[in-house]
Short mmCIF file of C-alpha atoms and ligand atoms in Angstrom, two decimals:
data_model
loop_
_atom_site.label_atom_id
_atom_site.label_comp_id
_atom_site.label_asym_id
_atom_site.label_seq_id
_atom_site.Cartn_x
_atom_site.Cartn_y
_atom_site.Cartn_z
CA MET A 1 0.00 0.00 0.00
CA ASP A 2 1.39 3.43 -0.76
CA ASP A 3 1.85 5.97 1.99
CA SER A 4 -0.94 8.31 0.88
CA GLU A 5 -3.51 5.46 1.00
CA LEU A 6 -2.35 4.64 4.51
CA ASP A 7 -2.71 8.33 5.48
CA VAL A 8 -6.35 8.18 4.35
CA LEU A 9 -7.08 4.96 6.29
CA LEU A 10 -5.67 6.48 9.47
CA ARG A 11 -7.43 9.83 9.33
CA ASN A 12 -9.14 10.25 12.68
CA GLU A 13 -10.82 13.50 13.65
CA ARG A 14 -10.53 12.68 17.36
CA TYR A 15 -6.75 13.19 17.09
CA PRO A 16 -6.03 16.44 15.22
CA ARG A 17 -2.49 16.81 16.58
CA SER A 18 -1.54 13.29 15.48
CA ALA A 19 -2.81 14.04 11.98
CA VAL A 20 0.37 15.92 11.08
CA TYR A 21 2.53 12.82 11.66
CA SER A 22 3.03 10.39 8.80
CA ALA A 23 0.85 7.29 8.98
CA ARG A 24 3.78 5.25 7.63
CA TRP A 25 5.99 6.47 10.51
CA MET A 26 3.28 5.41 12.98
CA VAL A 27 2.62 2.00 11.42
CA ASP A 28 6.30 1.14 11.07
CA GLY A 29 7.13 2.12 14.65
CA ALA A 30 4.06 1.29 16.73
CA MET A 31 4.02 -1.87 18.84
CA GLY A 32 0.37 -1.50 19.82
CA PRO A 33 -2.81 0.23 18.65
CA ASN A 34 -1.33 3.61 17.91
CA PRO A 35 0.71 5.11 20.75
CA VAL A 36 0.54 8.52 19.03
CA TRP A 37 -3.26 8.73 19.31
CA GLN A 38 -3.03 7.44 22.87
CA ALA A 39 -0.36 10.02 23.76
CA GLU A 40 -2.68 12.73 22.41
CA ALA A 41 -5.56 11.33 24.48
CA LEU A 42 -3.38 11.39 27.59
CA GLY A 43 -1.89 14.82 26.86
CA GLY A 44 -5.44 16.18 26.63
CA VAL A 45 -6.12 15.44 30.31
CA MET A 46 -2.66 15.99 31.82
CA ARG A 47 -0.95 19.30 32.58
CA LEU A 48 2.14 19.02 30.38
CA GLU A 49 4.16 22.19 30.00
CA SER A 50 7.31 23.16 28.19
CA GLY A 51 10.48 22.15 30.04
CA MET A 52 8.84 19.50 32.25
CA ARG A 53 10.75 16.26 32.77
CA VAL A 54 8.67 13.27 31.67
CA LEU A 55 9.37 9.54 31.98
CA ASP A 56 7.77 7.60 29.09
CA LEU A 57 7.82 4.11 30.58
CA GLY A 58 7.49 1.19 28.16
CA CYS A 59 7.85 3.63 25.26
CA GLY A 60 8.60 0.87 22.73
CA SER A 61 9.89 2.64 19.63
CA ALA A 62 9.56 6.04 21.31
CA LEU A 63 6.83 7.38 19.01
CA SER A 64 4.90 8.69 22.00
CA SER A 65 8.11 10.27 23.35
CA VAL A 66 8.68 12.11 20.08
CA PHE A 67 5.03 13.22 19.99
CA LEU A 68 5.04 14.52 23.58
CA ALA A 69 8.35 16.37 23.12
CA LYS A 70 7.15 18.02 19.91
CA GLU A 71 3.60 18.82 20.95
CA PHE A 72 4.14 19.89 24.56
CA GLY A 73 7.80 20.94 24.62
CA VAL A 74 8.58 18.49 27.42
CA GLU A 75 11.91 16.70 27.90
CA VAL A 76 11.38 12.94 27.76
CA TRP A 77 13.31 9.95 29.09
CA ALA A 78 12.15 7.30 26.59
CA THR A 79 12.54 4.15 28.65
CA ASP A 80 11.98 0.61 27.45
CA LEU A 81 13.02 -2.99 27.98
CA TRP A 82 12.53 -4.74 24.63
CA VAL A 83 13.62 -1.93 22.31
CA LYS A 84 17.27 -0.97 22.61
CA PRO A 85 18.19 2.71 23.06
CA ASP A 86 20.47 2.86 20.02
CA GLU A 87 17.50 1.90 17.83
CA ASN A 88 15.36 4.60 19.44
CA LEU A 89 18.15 7.15 19.20
CA GLY A 90 18.00 6.81 15.40
CA ARG A 91 14.30 7.75 15.41
CA VAL A 92 14.91 10.59 17.87
CA VAL A 93 17.72 12.07 15.75
CA GLU A 94 15.55 11.75 12.64
CA ALA A 95 12.91 13.81 14.47
CA GLY A 96 15.58 16.40 15.43
CA LEU A 97 14.92 15.84 19.14
CA GLN A 98 18.26 14.54 20.41
CA ASP A 99 18.43 17.37 22.97
CA ARG A 100 14.98 16.62 24.39
CA VAL A 101 14.34 12.86 24.08
CA HIS A 102 16.77 10.55 25.88
CA PRO A 103 16.52 6.82 25.11
CA VAL A 104 17.10 4.60 28.15
CA HIS A 105 17.22 0.81 28.46
CA ALA A 106 15.69 -0.25 31.78
CA GLU A 107 13.41 -2.76 33.41
CA ALA A 108 10.40 -1.14 35.08
CA HIS A 109 11.46 -2.40 38.53
CA ALA A 110 15.05 -1.18 38.23
CA LEU A 111 14.78 2.39 37.02
CA PRO A 112 18.05 4.34 36.95
CA PHE A 113 16.62 7.67 38.11
CA ALA A 114 16.79 9.82 41.23
CA ASP A 115 13.76 10.07 43.51
CA GLY A 116 11.58 13.07 42.65
CA PHE A 117 13.35 13.66 39.31
CA PHE A 118 10.25 13.73 37.10
CA ASP A 119 7.34 16.13 36.77
CA ALA A 120 5.30 13.37 35.17
CA VAL A 121 5.31 9.71 34.19
CA VAL A 122 3.35 8.44 31.22
CA SER A 123 2.95 4.86 30.08
CA ILE A 124 1.15 3.87 26.89
CA GLY A 125 0.13 0.32 26.09
CA ALA A 126 2.64 -0.96 28.62
CA TYR A 127 1.70 -0.38 32.28
CA HIS A 128 -0.43 -3.55 32.49
CA TYR A 129 2.74 -5.62 31.87
CA PHE A 130 4.24 -4.60 35.20
CA GLY A 131 1.81 -2.30 37.07
CA THR A 132 -0.98 -4.65 38.21
CA ASP A 133 1.14 -5.68 41.22
CA ASP A 134 -0.30 -3.91 44.31
CA LEU A 135 3.13 -2.64 45.31
CA TYR A 136 4.33 -1.26 41.98
CA LEU A 137 2.80 2.22 42.21
CA GLY A 138 4.66 2.75 45.49
CA TYR A 139 7.92 2.06 43.68
CA LEU A 140 7.17 4.13 40.58
CA SER A 141 5.60 7.15 42.24
CA ARG A 142 8.75 7.93 44.19
CA PHE A 143 10.44 9.05 40.95
CA VAL A 144 7.77 11.77 40.56
CA LYS A 145 7.98 14.93 42.62
CA PRO A 146 5.08 15.54 45.08
CA GLY A 147 2.19 17.01 43.09
CA GLY A 148 3.61 15.51 39.88
CA GLN A 149 1.42 13.46 37.58
CA LEU A 150 1.15 9.85 36.46
CA GLY A 151 -0.85 9.00 33.35
CA ILE A 152 -1.46 5.64 31.71
CA VAL A 153 -3.51 4.29 28.80
CA GLN A 154 -3.75 0.63 27.87
CA PRO A 155 -6.23 -1.96 26.63
CA GLY A 156 -9.03 -2.34 29.15
CA LEU A 157 -12.51 -3.60 29.90
CA ALA A 158 -15.77 -1.74 30.44
CA GLU A 159 -16.16 -3.50 33.78
CA GLU A 160 -14.67 -6.41 35.71
CA TYR A 161 -16.26 -9.78 35.03
CA GLU A 162 -16.70 -12.59 37.54
CA THR A 163 -16.00 -15.24 34.96
CA LEU A 164 -13.84 -14.38 32.01
CA PRO A 165 -14.16 -14.22 29.14
CA PRO A 166 -17.61 -12.91 28.23
CA PRO A 167 -19.09 -15.65 26.00
CA HIS A 168 -19.00 -13.66 22.76
CA LEU A 169 -15.24 -13.15 23.21
CA ALA A 170 -14.38 -16.72 24.19
CA PRO A 171 -13.06 -17.71 20.75
CA TYR A 172 -10.57 -14.84 20.81
CA TRP A 173 -9.46 -14.81 24.42
CA HIS A 174 -5.79 -15.13 25.46
CA TRP A 175 -4.96 -15.88 29.06
CA ASP A 176 -2.88 -12.71 29.39
CA PHE A 177 -5.92 -10.49 28.75
CA CYS A 178 -6.41 -11.04 32.48
CA ALA A 179 -4.23 -7.92 32.89
CA TRP A 180 -6.83 -5.76 31.10
CA HIS A 181 -8.92 -3.90 33.65
CA SER A 182 -11.74 -1.40 33.92
CA PRO A 183 -11.39 2.27 34.92
CA SER A 184 -12.91 1.57 38.34
CA TRP A 185 -10.47 -1.32 38.92
CA TRP A 186 -7.51 0.96 38.18
CA ARG A 187 -8.93 3.78 40.30
CA ARG A 188 -9.19 1.49 43.31
CA HIS A 189 -5.81 -0.14 42.57
CA TRP A 190 -4.11 3.26 42.78
CA GLU A 191 -6.26 4.97 45.41
CA LYS A 192 -5.93 2.16 47.95
CA THR A 193 -2.20 2.98 48.28
CA GLY A 194 -3.04 6.46 49.59
CA LEU A 195 -0.03 7.68 47.62
CA VAL A 196 -1.87 9.38 44.78
CA THR A 197 -5.12 11.18 44.04
CA VAL A 198 -6.83 9.91 40.91
CA GLU A 199 -8.08 12.76 38.71
CA VAL A 200 -9.33 10.75 35.74
CA ALA A 201 -10.23 7.07 35.34
CA ASP A 202 -12.25 6.53 32.20
CA ARG A 203 -12.59 4.64 28.94
CA LEU A 204 -11.26 6.59 25.99
CA PRO A 205 -14.34 7.85 24.15
CA ASP A 206 -14.73 5.62 21.08
CA GLY A 207 -11.46 3.91 22.00
CA TRP A 208 -12.61 0.61 20.51
CA ARG A 209 -13.27 2.37 17.21
CA ASP A 210 -9.71 3.78 17.25
CA TRP A 211 -8.34 0.33 18.00
CA LEU A 212 -10.38 -1.28 15.20
CA GLN A 213 -9.49 1.46 12.70
CA TRP A 214 -5.83 0.99 13.54
CA ASN A 215 -5.93 -2.80 13.20
CA GLU A 216 -7.91 -2.69 9.95
CA ALA A 217 -5.44 -0.21 8.44
CA CYS A 218 -2.43 -2.31 9.54
CA ASP A 219 -4.09 -5.50 8.25
CA GLN A 220 -4.81 -3.90 4.88
CA ASP A 221 -1.27 -2.57 4.69
CA SER A 222 0.29 -5.95 5.44
CA GLY A 223 -2.26 -7.90 3.40
CA THR A 224 -2.96 -10.19 6.38
CA PRO A 225 -6.43 -10.18 7.96
CA GLY A 226 -6.02 -10.18 11.73
CA ILE A 227 -8.06 -12.02 14.32
CA GLU A 228 -7.87 -9.01 16.68
CA ALA A 229 -9.88 -6.84 14.27
CA GLU A 230 -12.51 -9.58 14.09
CA MET A 231 -12.64 -9.68 17.91
CA LEU A 232 -13.14 -5.89 18.07
CA ARG A 233 -15.89 -5.96 15.42
CA THR A 234 -17.67 -8.76 17.28
CA ASP A 235 -17.49 -6.91 20.57
CA ALA A 236 -18.39 -3.49 19.12
CA GLY A 237 -17.26 -1.66 22.25
CA GLN A 238 -19.38 -3.67 24.70
CA THR A 239 -16.34 -4.90 26.62
CA LEU A 240 -13.07 -3.82 25.04
CA GLY A 241 -11.49 -0.43 24.69
CA PHE A 242 -8.75 1.66 26.27
CA THR A 243 -8.61 2.52 29.95
CA ARG A 244 -7.06 5.89 30.79
CA VAL A 245 -5.97 6.86 34.30
CA VAL A 246 -4.38 10.11 35.48
CA ALA A 247 -3.36 10.86 39.05
CA HIS A 248 -1.05 13.16 40.97
CA ARG A 249 1.35 12.17 43.71
CA ASN A 250 0.16 13.27 47.13
CA SER A 251 2.42 15.53 49.16
C1 SAM B 301 2.93 -3.44 23.53
S1 SAM B 301 4.47 -2.65 23.72
C2 SAM B 301 3.98 -0.95 23.63
C3 SAM B 301 5.11 -0.08 23.26
C4 SAM B 301 4.73 1.36 22.95
N1 SAM B 301 4.33 2.09 24.12
C5 SAM B 301 3.66 1.38 21.88
O1 SAM B 301 2.48 1.56 22.23
O2 SAM B 301 4.01 1.18 20.72
C6 SAM B 301 4.81 -2.85 25.43
C7 SAM B 301 6.13 -2.25 25.86
O3 SAM B 301 6.24 -2.44 27.25
C8 SAM B 301 7.59 -2.65 27.55
N2 SAM B 301 7.71 -3.44 28.77
C9 SAM B 301 7.07 -4.59 29.08
N3 SAM B 301 7.48 -5.05 30.26
C10 SAM B 301 8.41 -4.16 30.72
C11 SAM B 301 9.19 -4.07 31.89
N4 SAM B 301 9.11 -5.01 32.83
N5 SAM B 301 10.02 -3.02 32.01
C12 SAM B 301 10.11 -2.06 31.06
N6 SAM B 301 9.38 -2.08 29.93
C13 SAM B 301 8.55 -3.13 29.76
C14 SAM B 301 8.16 -3.43 26.38
O4 SAM B 301 9.54 -3.22 26.26
C15 SAM B 301 7.33 -2.91 25.20
O5 SAM B 301 8.02 -1.98 24.43
#
């Protein structure tokens, strides 16, 4: 598929800032259903200002880091486990952001930063890999200064279910979807620590449509129909979508 066709397939009026980035750049770099749209959705409900220090945890190919640095003028530590920093540095240099986006290789439980260093932490499509542990927020939040923000977006459910999966999703279910949770689950998970105040815990409006649009465009581009798009069409937003949570660290 040529790049202009891909641009058309990924037009999405909910994300006007993302629209200026090349669809090919997004498809080639993304490791999940469009981190650039999700970064825009998070940036819309966080207070991100020029010069702030932001940890982008589980940044993958650092697309969200590039987006946040360009759109909000923040300085980003683009931190990931699976993607090596030299690979991300190439993308950062290409974007002309080598002074403001710093690729770091680290495991989420062994972060090489000083306590209170960051104004904000964001995590896109990644926090559910390491953050469902009750004790993890206590570890992570210490890297944020008091009053600083934490914002996450990842695949999630409309509500928690006693028995998983809901019958209509049974043919598609993977065991590790057990880490997908509802906004109220995440709110309680964070609030029960007493360490943060949750400001937002919601489902991204029309998040399932974004996810489906993304998968259909990627499937068309690669010429391989994907089972995930079929799952999203079957569900039609009843259960699946993106959960977004924003909190600030208590003093
Ligand atoms: C599905 S990818 C999403 C990447 C990127 N945010 C995106 O949306 O394209 C999940 C990312 O989480 C990161 N990750 C998973 N477990 C991690 C851990 N224990 N510590 C640090 N990063 C981790 C992986 O390295 C991977 O890049």
